CSV table of C-alpha atoms in Angstrom, one decimal:
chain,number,residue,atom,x,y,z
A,1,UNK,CA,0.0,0.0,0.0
A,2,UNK,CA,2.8,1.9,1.4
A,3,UNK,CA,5.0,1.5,-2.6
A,4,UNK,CA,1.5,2.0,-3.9
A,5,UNK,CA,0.9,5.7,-2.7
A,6,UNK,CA,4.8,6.8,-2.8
A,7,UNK,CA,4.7,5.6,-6.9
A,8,UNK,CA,1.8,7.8,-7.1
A,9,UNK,CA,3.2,10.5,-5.3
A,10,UNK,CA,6.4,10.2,-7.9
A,11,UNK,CA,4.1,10.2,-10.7
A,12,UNK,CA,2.1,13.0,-10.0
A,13,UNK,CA,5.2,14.6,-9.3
A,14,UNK,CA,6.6,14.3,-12.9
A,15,UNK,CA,3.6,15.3,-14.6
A,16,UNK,CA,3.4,18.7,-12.3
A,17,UNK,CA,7.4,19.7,-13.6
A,18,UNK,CA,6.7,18.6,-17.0
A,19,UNK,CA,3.3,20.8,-17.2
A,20,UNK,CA,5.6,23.7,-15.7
A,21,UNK,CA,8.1,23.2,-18.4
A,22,UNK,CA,5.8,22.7,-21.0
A,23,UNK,CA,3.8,26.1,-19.8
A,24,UNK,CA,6.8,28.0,-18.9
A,25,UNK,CA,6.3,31.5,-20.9
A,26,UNK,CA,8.3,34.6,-21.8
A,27,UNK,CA,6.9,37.8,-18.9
A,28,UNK,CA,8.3,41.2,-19.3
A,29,UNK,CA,8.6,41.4,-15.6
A,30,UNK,CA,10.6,37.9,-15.8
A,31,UNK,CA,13.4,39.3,-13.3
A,32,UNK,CA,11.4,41.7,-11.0
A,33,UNK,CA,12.3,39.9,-8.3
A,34,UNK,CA,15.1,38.1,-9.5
A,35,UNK,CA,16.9,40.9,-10.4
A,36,UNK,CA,15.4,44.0,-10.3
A,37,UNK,CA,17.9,46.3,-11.8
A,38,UNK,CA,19.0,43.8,-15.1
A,39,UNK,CA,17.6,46.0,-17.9
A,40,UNK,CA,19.0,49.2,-16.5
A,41,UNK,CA,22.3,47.6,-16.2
A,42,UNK,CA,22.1,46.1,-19.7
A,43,UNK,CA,20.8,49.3,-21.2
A,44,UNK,CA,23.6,51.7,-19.6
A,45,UNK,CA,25.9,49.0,-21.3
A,46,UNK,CA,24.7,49.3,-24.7
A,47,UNK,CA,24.0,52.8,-24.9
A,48,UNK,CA,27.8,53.0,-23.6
A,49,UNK,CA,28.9,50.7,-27.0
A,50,UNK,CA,26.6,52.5,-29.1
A,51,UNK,CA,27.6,56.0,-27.9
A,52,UNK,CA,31.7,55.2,-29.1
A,53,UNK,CA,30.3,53.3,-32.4
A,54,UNK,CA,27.0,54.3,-33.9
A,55,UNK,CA,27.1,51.2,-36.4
A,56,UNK,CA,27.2,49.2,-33.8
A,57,UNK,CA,23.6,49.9,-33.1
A,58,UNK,CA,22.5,47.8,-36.4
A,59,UNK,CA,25.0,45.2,-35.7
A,60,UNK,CA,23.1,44.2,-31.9
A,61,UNK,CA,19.5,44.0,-34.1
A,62,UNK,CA,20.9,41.4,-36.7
A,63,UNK,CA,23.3,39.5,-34.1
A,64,UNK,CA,19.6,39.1,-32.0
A,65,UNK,CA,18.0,38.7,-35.5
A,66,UNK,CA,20.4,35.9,-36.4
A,67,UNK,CA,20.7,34.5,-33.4
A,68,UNK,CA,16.5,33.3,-33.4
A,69,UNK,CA,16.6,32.1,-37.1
A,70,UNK,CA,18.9,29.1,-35.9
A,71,UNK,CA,17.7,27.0,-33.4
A,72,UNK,CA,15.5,29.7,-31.8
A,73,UNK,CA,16.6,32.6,-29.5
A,74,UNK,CA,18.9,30.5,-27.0
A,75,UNK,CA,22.4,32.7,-27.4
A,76,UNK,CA,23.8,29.5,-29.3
A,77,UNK,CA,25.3,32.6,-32.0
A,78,UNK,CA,27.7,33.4,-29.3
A,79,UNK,CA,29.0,30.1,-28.6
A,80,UNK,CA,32.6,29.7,-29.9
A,81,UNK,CA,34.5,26.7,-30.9
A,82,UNK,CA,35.3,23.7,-28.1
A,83,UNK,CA,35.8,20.7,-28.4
A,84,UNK,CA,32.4,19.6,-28.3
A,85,UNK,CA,30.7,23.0,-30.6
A,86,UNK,CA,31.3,23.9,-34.2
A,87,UNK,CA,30.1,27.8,-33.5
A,88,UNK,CA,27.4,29.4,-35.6
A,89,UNK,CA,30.1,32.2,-35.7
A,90,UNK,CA,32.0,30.2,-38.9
A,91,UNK,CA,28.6,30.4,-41.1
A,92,UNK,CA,28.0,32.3,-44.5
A,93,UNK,CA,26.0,34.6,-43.2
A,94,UNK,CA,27.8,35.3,-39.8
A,95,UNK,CA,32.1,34.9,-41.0
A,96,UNK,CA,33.7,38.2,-40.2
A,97,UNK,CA,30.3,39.8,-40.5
A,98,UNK,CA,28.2,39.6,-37.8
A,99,UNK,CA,29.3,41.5,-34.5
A,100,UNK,CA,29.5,42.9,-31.0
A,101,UNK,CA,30.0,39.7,-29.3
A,102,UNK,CA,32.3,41.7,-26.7
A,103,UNK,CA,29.4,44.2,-26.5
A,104,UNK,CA,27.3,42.0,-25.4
A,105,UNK,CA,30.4,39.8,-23.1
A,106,UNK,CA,30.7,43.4,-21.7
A,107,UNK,CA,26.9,43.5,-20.5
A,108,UNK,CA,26.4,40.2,-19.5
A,109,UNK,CA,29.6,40.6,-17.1
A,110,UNK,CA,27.9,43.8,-15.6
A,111,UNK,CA,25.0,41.9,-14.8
A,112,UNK,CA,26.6,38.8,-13.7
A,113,UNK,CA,28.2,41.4,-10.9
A,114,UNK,CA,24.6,42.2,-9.6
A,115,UNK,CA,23.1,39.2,-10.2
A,116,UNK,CA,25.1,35.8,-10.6
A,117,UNK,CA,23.1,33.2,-12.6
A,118,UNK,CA,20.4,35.0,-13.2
A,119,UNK,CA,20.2,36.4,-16.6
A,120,UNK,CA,20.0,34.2,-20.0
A,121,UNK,CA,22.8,35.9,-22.6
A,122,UNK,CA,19.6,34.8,-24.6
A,123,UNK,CA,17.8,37.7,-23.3
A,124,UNK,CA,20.4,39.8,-23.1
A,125,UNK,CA,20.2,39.8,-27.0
A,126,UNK,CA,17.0,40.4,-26.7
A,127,UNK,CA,17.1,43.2,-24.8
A,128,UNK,CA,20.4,44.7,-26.4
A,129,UNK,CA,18.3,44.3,-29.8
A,130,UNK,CA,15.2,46.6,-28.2
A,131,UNK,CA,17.7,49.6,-26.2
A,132,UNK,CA,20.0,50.0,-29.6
A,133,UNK,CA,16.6,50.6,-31.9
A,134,UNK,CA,15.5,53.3,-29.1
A,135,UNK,CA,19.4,54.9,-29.3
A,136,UNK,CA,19.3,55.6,-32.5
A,137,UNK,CA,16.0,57.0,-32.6
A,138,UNK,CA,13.7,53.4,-33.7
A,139,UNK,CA,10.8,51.8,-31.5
A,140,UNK,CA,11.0,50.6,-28.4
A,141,UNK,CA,8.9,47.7,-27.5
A,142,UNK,CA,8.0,45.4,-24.1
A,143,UNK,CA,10.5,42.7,-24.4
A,144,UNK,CA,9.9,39.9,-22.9
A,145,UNK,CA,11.7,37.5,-20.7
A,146,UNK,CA,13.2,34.2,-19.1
A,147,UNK,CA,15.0,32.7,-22.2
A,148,UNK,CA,17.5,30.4,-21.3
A,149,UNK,CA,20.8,29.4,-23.1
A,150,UNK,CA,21.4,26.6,-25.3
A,151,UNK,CA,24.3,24.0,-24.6
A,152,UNK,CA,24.7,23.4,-28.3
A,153,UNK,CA,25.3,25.6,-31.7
A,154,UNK,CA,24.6,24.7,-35.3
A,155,UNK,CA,26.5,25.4,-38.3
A,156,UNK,CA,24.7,23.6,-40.7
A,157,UNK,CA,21.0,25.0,-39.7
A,158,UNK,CA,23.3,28.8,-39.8
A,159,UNK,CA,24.3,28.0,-43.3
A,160,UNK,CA,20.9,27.3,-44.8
A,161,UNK,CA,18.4,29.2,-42.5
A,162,UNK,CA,19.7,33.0,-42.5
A,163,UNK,CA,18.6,35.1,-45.4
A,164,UNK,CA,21.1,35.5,-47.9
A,165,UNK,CA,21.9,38.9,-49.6
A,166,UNK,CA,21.2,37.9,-53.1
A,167,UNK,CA,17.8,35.9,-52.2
A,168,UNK,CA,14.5,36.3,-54.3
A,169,UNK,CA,11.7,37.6,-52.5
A,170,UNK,CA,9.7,34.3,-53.1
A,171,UNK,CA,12.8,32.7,-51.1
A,172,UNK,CA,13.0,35.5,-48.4
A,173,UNK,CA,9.0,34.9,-47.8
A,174,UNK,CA,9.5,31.3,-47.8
A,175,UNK,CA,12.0,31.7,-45.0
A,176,UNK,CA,10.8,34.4,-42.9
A,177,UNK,CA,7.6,32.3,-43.2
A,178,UNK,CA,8.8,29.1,-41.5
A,179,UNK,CA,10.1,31.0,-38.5
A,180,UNK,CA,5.8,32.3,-38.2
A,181,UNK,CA,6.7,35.8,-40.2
A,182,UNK,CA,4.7,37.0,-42.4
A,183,UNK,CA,5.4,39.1,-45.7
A,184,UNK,CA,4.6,42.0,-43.8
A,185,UNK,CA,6.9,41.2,-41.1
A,186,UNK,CA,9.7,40.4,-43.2
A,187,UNK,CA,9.0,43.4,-45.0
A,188,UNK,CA,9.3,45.4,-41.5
A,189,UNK,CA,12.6,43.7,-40.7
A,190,UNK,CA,13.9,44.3,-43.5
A,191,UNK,CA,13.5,48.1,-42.7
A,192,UNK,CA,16.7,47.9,-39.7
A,193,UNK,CA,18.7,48.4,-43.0
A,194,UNK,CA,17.6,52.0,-42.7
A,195,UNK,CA,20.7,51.8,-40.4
A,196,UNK,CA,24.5,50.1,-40.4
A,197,UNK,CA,26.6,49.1,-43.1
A,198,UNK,CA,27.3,46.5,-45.6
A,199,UNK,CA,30.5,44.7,-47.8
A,200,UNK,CA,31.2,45.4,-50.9
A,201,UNK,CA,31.6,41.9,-51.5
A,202,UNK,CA,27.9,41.4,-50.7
A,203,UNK,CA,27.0,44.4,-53.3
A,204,UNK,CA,29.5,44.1,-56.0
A,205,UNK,CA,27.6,41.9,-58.3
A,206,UNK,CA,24.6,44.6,-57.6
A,207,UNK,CA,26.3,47.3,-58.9
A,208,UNK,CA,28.5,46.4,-61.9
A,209,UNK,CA,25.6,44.4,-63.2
A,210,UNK,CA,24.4,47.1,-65.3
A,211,UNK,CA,20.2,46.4,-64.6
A,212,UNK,CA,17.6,48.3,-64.8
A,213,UNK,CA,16.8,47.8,-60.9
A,214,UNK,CA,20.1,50.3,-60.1
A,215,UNK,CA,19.6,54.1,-60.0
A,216,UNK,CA,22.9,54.2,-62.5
A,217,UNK,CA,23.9,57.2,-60.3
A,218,UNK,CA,23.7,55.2,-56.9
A,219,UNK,CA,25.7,52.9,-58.6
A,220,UNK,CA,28.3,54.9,-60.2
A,221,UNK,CA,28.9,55.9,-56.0
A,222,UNK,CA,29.3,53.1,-54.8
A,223,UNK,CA,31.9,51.8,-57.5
A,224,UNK,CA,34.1,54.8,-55.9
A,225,UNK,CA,34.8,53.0,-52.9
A,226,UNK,CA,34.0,49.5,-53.9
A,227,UNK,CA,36.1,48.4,-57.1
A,228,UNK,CA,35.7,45.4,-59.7
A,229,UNK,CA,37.5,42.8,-57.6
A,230,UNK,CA,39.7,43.7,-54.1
A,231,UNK,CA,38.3,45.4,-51.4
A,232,UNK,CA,36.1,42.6,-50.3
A,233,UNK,CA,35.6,44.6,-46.6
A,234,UNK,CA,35.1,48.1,-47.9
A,235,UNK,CA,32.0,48.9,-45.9
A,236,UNK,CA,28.8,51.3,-47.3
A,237,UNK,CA,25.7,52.6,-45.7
A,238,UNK,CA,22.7,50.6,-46.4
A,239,UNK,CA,20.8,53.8,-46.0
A,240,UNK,CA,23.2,56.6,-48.1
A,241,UNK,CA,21.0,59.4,-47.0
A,242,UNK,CA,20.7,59.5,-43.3
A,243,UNK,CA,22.7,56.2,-42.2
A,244,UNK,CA,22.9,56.1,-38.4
A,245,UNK,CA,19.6,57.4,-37.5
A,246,UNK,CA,16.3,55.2,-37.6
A,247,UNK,CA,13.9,56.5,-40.3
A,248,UNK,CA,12.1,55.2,-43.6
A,249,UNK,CA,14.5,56.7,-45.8
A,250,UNK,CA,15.2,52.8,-46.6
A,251,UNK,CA,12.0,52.5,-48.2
A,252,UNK,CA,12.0,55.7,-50.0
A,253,UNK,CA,15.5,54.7,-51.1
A,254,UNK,CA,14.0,51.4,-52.5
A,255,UNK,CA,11.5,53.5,-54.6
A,256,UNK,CA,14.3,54.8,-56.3
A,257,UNK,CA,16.0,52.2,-56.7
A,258,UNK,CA,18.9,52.3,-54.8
A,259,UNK,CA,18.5,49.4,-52.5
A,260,UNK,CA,22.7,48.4,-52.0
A,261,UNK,CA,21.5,44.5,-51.5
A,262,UNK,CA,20.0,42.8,-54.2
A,263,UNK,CA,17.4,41.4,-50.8
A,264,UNK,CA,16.7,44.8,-50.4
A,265,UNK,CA,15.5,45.8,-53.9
A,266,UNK,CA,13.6,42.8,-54.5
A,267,UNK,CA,11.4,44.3,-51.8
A,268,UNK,CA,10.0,46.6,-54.6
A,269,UNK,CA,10.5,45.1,-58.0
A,270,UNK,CA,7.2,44.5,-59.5
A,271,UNK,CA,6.2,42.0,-56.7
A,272,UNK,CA,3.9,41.1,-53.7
A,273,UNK,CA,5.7,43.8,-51.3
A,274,UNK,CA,5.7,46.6,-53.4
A,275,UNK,CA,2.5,48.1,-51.6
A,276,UNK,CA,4.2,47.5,-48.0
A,277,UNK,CA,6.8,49.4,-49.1
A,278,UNK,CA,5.3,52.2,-50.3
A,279,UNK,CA,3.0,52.4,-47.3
A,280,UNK,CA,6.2,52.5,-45.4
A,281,UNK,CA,7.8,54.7,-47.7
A,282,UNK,CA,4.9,57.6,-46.3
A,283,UNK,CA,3.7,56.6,-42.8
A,284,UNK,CA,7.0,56.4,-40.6
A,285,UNK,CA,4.7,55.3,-37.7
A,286,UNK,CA,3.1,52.3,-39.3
A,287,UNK,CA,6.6,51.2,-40.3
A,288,UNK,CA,8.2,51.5,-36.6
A,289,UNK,CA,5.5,50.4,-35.0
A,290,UNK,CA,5.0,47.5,-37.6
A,291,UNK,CA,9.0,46.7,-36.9
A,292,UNK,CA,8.5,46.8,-33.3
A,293,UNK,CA,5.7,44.1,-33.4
A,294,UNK,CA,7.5,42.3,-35.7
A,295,UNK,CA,11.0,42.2,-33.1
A,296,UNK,CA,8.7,40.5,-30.2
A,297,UNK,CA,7.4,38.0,-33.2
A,298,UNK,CA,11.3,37.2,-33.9
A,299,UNK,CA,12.0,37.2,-29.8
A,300,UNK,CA,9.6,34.6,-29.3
A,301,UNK,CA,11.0,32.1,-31.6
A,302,UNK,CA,11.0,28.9,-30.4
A,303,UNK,CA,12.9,30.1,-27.0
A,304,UNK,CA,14.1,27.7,-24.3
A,305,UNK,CA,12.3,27.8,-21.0
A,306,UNK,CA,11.8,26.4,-17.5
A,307,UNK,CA,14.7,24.0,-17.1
A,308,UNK,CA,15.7,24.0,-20.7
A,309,UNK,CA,19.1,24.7,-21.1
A,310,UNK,CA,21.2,27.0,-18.5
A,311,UNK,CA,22.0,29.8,-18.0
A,312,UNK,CA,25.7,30.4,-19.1
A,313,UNK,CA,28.1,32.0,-16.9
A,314,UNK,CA,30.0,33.4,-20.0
A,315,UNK,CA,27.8,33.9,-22.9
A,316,UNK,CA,30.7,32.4,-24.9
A,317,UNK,CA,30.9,29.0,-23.4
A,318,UNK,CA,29.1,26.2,-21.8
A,319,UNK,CA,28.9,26.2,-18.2
């Protein structure tokens, strides 16, 4: 009788942790009690990084923004090499072009000094993502919280599941599309290239292709600085007109054709998003409120929870 009840005990046991961890959901007030002063700690940190680099505003969106499209938001983009992790960091669309790993290092140490154990690297991404937009003058929006950190990266799923700068807009709705985007939010997203920069190498073909789909001016410009072959790292505003601010003066730029990726003019070429981008083109609102909506969408992909993962110590390694 005695085994009888204690099995029963143990059972119901189980199924109580594993409908915690299968309920366990992101809360914007995650580490009230936690730690209450994470965010401000994070935030001083990036406005800090942001303040000595403006670029590196646009490079903490896409290093959140890549960071989701593989595997989910779990940090595994920071993870570098070990003996047992081939990092994400090696990947087409990552190699000595996606940064401010040490930015966010910097802020996770701050935190850890507070609060030891507490805070995912996960959502510090997150939240890095949300206070560089509001620097530079884009949305803010209600992150929310209690990501936790992967143990594992993944190459292969970085190689085939980030958007590539010469994709077709049938292949960058496809894409955005299995991560629960929509056209519209892609669209949105798309719109962060209203600030940073970009290669030449990822551009080159763009604008010695002689097309119809490049302002020949715009082009002409950008051949200054970024030559037939060499140069691969020679870097160029996305946005040529007002580069480190958040605006629309991407999509206006798109109108007239002077998108620098081809994955940016594609955006208006004749297809589905043309009207999105017009819309955004004359209603600044719509588009920063549209992008901010979309972030949260891209912060709640498939995130770890409950006891999923760990929190890492150093956002660079496994505990």
């Amino acid at each position: 009788m005695a085994s009888s009840i204690s099995f029963t005990c143990t059972f119901l046991t189980l199924l109580l942790i594993i409908c915690v961890q299968s309920e366990a959901k992101l809360s914007s007030n995650f580490y009230d009690s936690t730690c209450p002063n994470a965010l401000t700690t994070i935030r001083t940190a990036i406005r800090t990084a942001i303040s000595r680099e403006r670029r590196m505003a646009a490079s903490l969106i896409r290093l959140h923004f890549h960071d989701c499209f593989v595997q989910g938001c779990d940090a595994s983009i920071l993870l570098n090499d070990s003996s047992t992790i081939t990092s994400e960091k090696h990947a087409t669309g990552n190699m000595n072009s996606v940064r401010g790993f040490q930015v966010i290092d910097n802020a996770k140490s701050q935190v850890e000094k507070i609060c030891p154990g507490v805070v995912s690297c996960a959502d510090i991404l997150a939240v890095a993502a949300r206070d560089a937009s509001v620097y530079v003058g884009g949305p803010s929006w209600k992150v929310e919280l209690g990501r936790r950190d992967s143990t594992t990266a993944n190459l292969s799923l970085a190689n085939t599941q980030l958007p590539d700068f010469q994709a077709s807009l049938d292949s960058l709705i496809s894409l955005f599309s299995t991560k629960g985007l929509s056209a519209r939010d892609m669209v949105a997203l798309s719109g962060a290239h209203t600030i940073g920069q970009a290669q030449c190498v990822t551009f080159r073909t763009r604008i010695y292709c002689n097309t119809s789909d490049i302002n020949a001016g715009f082009a002409a410009t950008r051949k200054r600085k970024c030559p037939a072959s060499g140069g691969n790292a020679t870097l160029a505003p996305l946005d040529p007109v007002t580069p480190n601010s958040f605006d629309n003066n991407y999509f206006k730029n798109l109108i007239k054709k002077k998108g620098l990726l081809a994955s940016d003019q594609v955006l208006f070429s004749g297809g589905s998003t043309d009207s999105i981008v017009l819309e955004y083109s004359k209603k600044r609102k719509k588009f920063k409120s549209d992008f901010a909506a979309a972030m949260i969408k891209v912060g709640n992909i498939n995130p770890l929870t409950g006891s999923e993962g760990q929190i890492r110590k150093l956002c660079y390694a496994v505990n």
